[in-house]
Short mmCIF file of C-alpha atoms in Angstrom, two decimals:
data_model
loop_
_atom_site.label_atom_id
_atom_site.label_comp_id
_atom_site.label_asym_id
_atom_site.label_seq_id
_atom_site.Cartn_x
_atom_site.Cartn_y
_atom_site.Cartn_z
CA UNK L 8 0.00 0.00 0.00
CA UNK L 9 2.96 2.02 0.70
CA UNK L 10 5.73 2.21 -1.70
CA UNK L 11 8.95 4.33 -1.02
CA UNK L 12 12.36 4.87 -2.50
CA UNK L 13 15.17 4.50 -0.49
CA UNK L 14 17.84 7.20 -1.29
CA UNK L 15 21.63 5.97 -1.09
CA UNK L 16 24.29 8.60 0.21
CA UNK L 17 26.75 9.33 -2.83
CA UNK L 18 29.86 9.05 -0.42
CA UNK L 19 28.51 5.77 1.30
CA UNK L 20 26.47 3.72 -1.55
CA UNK L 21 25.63 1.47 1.53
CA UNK L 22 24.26 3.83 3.99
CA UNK L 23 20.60 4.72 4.42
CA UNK L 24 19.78 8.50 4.94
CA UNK L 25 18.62 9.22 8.45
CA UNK L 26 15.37 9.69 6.91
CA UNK L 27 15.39 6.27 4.98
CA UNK L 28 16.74 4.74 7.89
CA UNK L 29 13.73 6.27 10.05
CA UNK L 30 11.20 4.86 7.25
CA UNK L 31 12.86 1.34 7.23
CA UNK L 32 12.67 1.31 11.41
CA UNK L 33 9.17 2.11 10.67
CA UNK L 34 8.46 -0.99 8.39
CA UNK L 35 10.46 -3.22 10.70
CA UNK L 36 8.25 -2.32 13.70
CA UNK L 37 4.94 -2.80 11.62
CA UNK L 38 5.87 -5.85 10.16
CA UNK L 39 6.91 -7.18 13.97
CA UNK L 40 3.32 -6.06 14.96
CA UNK L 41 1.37 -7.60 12.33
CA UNK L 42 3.60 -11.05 13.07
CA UNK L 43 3.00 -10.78 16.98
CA UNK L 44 -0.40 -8.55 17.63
CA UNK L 45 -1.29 -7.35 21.05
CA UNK L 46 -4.34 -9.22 21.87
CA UNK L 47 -7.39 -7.23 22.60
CA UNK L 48 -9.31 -7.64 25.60
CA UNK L 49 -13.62 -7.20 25.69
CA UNK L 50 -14.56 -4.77 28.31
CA UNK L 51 -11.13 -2.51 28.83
CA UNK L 52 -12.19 0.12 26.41
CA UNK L 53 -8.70 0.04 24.73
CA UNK L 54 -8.50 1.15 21.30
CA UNK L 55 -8.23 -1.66 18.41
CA UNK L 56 -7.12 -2.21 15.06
CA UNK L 57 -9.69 -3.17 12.65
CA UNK L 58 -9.16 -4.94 9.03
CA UNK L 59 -11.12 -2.62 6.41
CA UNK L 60 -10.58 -4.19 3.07
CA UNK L 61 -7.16 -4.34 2.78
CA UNK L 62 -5.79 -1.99 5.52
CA UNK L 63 -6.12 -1.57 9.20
CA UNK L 64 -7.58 1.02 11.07
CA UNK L 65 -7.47 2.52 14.23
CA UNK L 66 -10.55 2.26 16.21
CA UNK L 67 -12.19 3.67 19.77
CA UNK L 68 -14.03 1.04 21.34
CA UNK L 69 -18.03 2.35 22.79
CA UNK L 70 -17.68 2.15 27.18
CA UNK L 71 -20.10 -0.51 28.02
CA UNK L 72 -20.94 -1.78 24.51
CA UNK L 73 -17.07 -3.51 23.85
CA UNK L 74 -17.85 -7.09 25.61
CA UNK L 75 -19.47 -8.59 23.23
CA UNK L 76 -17.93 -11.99 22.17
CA UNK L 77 -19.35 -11.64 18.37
CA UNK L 78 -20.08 -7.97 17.68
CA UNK L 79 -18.83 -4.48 19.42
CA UNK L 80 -19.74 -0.89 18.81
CA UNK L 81 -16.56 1.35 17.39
CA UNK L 82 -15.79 4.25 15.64
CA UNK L 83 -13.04 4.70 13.30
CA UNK L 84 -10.89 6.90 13.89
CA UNK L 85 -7.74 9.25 12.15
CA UNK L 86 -4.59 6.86 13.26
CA UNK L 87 -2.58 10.47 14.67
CA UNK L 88 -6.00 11.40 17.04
CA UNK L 89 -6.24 13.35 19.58
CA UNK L 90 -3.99 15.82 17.82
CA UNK L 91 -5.66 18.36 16.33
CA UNK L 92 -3.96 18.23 12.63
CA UNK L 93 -5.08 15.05 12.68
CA UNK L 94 -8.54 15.80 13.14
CA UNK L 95 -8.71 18.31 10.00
CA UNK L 96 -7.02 15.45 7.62
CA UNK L 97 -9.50 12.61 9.41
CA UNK L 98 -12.56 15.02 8.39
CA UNK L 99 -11.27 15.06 4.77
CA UNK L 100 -10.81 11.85 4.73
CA UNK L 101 -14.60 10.66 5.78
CA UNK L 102 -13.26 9.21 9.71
CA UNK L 103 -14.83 11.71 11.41
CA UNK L 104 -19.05 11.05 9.67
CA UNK L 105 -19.09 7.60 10.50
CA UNK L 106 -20.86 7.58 13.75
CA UNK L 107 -20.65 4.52 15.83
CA UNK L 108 -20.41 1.16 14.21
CA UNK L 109 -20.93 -2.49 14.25
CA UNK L 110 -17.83 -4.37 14.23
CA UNK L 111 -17.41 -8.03 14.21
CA UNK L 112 -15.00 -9.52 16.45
CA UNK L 113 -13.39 -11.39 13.48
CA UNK L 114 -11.83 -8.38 11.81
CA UNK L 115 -10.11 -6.72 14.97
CA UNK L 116 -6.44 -7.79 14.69
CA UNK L 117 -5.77 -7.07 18.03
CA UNK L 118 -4.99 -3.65 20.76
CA UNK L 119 -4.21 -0.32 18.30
CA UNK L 120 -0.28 0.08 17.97
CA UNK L 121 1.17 2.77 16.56
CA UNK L 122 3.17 0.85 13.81
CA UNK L 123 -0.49 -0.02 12.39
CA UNK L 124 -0.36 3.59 11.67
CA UNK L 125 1.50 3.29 7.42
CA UNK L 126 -1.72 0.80 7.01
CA UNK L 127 -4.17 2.86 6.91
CA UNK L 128 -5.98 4.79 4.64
CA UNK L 129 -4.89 7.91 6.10
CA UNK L 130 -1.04 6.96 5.72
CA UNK L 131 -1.62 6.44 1.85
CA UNK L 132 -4.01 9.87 1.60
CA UNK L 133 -7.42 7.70 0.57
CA UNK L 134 -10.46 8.30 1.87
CA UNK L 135 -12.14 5.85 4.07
CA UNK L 136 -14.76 3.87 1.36
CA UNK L 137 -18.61 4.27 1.44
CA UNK L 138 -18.44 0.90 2.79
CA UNK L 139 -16.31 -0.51 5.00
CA UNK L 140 -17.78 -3.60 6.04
CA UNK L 141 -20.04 -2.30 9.31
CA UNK L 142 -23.21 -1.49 9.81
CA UNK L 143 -24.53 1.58 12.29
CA UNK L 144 -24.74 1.02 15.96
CA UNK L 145 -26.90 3.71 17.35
CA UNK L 146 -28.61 4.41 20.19
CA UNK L 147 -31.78 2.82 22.12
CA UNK L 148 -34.32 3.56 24.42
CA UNK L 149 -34.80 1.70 27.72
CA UNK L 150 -38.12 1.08 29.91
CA UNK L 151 -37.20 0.00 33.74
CA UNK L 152 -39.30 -0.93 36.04
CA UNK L 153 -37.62 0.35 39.37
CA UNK L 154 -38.34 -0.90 42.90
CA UNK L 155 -38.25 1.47 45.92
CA UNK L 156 -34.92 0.69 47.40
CA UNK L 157 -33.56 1.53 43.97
CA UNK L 158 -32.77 -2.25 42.05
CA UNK L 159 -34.10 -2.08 38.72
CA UNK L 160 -34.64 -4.26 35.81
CA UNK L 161 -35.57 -3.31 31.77
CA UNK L 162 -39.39 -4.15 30.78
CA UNK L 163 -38.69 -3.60 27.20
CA UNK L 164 -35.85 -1.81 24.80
CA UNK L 165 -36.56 0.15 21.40
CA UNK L 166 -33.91 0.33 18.52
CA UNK L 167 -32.22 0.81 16.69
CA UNK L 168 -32.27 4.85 16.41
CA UNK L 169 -29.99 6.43 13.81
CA UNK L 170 -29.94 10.12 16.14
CA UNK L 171 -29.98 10.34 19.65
CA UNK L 172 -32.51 13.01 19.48
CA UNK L 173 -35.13 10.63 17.99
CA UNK L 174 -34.35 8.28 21.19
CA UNK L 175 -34.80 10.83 23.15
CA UNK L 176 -38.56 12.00 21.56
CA UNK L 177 -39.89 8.47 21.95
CA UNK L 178 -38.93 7.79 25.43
CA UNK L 179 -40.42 11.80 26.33
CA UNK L 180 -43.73 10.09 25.00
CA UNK L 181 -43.45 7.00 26.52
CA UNK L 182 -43.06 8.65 29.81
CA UNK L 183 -45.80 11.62 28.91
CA UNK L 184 -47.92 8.21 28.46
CA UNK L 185 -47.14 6.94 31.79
CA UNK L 186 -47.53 10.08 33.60
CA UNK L 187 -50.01 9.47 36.38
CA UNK L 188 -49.88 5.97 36.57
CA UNK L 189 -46.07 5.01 36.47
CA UNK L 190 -46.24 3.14 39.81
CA UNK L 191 -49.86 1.64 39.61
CA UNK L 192 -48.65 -0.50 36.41
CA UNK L 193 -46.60 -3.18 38.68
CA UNK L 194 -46.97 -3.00 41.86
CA UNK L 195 -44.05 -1.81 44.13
CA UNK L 196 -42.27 -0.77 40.93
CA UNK L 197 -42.13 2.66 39.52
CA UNK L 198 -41.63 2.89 35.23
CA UNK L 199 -39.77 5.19 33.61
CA UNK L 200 -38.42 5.57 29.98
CA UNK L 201 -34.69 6.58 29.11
CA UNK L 202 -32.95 7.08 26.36
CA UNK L 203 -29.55 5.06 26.00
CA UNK L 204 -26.71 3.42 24.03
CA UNK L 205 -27.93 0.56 21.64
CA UNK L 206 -26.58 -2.55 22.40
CA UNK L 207 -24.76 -4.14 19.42
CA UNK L 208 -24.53 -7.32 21.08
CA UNK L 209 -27.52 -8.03 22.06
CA UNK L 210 -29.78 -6.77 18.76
CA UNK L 211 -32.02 -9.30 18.63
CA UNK L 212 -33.18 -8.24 22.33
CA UNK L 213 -34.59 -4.87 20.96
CA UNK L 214 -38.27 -4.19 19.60
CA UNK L 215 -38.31 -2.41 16.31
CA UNK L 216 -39.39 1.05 17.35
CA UNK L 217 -40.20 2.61 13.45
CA UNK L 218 -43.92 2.57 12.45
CA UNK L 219 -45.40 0.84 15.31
CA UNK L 220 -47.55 2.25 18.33
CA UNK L 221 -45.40 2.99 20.86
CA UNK L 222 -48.05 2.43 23.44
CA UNK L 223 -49.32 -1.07 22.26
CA UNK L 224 -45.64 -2.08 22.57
CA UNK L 225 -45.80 -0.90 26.16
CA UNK L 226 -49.01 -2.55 26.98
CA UNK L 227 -47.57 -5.45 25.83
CA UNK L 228 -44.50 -5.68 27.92
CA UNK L 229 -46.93 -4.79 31.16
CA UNK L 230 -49.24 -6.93 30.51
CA UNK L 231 -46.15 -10.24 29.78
CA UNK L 232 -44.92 -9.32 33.26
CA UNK L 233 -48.12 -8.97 35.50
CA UNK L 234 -49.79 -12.02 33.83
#
């Protein structure tokens, strides 16, 4: 992906160049880190390199949503980040409008090293594709069903939403429809609705919130737990 010249010194045809020799060190150390990976470890919100097509990329892990043992919520990210340079040439490049995303467990290589960095699609100046092999992980909303000395367990779960501020409508009308009667539902519990981080690894467990009453849904999971 990366091809370079090495320039010879005319009064030492065996020498590198500092700068050659700096580029070489630099191959060396990425070819000893694909050959002997850091292993990545679910739950420790490390960053990890990814496989997209044919190059690796750098990616945060989501806190709380990077356990899962088949699919985790990341976001790609420029290989320099935090710095600020690298921010500007990520935006150009498409890392910064991806969102969070679901990532299979196959295609992470391992823990992010920074000798991944000449794989990427930043290091040869392409932009990331339209697709890179991951679909969105977005956000959810979450109906608990709370007891008095605070324990708490989830009555039902809406998603996926592809904008938090669409989470955050429906669960303002599921709780404007429990208004009044939030602790009368179950007894000794009190419901509320909250908007929160969509699960990747558990998307089967979610009911499909677009085009369906809201309500009815609600009723339902009431009525499955007091019957």
């Amino acid at each position: 992906m990366i091809r370079r010249m090495f320039r010879r010194c005319g009064h030492a045809p065996d020498a590198l160049t500092p700068e050659d020799q700096a580029v070489a060190d630099q191959f060396r150390a990425m070819l000893a880190a694909m050959r002997d990976p850091e292993p990545w470890t679910p739950g420790r919100s490390q960053d990890i390199a990814v496989r997209v097509g044919p190059f690796i990329e750098r990616a945060h892990t989501r806190p709380g949503d990077d356990h899962g043992t088949e699919t985790i919520a990341v976001a790609l990210v420029h290989p320099e980040t935090p710095h600020a340079a690298a921010y500007r040439h990520g935006r150009q490049l498409g890392y910064t409008n991806r969102g969070w995303l679901r990532c299979e467990t196959t295609a992470i290589l391992g823990a992010w090293q920074p000798a991944y960095a000449m794989l990427t699609h930043a290091a040869a100046n392409l932009p990331l594709p339209n697709d890179v092999g991951m679909d969105p992980a977005h956000y959810g909303v979450h109906v608990e069903a709370r007891r008095s000395d605070n324990t708490s367990y989830t009555l039902l779960r809406l998603g996926p939403y592809t904008q938090t501020w669409l989470a955050s409508r429906d669960a303002d009308r599921l709780n404007a429809e429990l208004e009044g009667r939030a602790a009368l539902l179950i007894p000794g519990f009190t419901i509320t609705a909250k908007d929160a981080v969509f699960d990747v690894s558990d998307h089967g467990g979610y009911a499909d919130p677009h085009g369906t009453d809201l309500a009815a849904l609600l009723a339902d999971a009431v009525e499955g737990v007091s019957a």
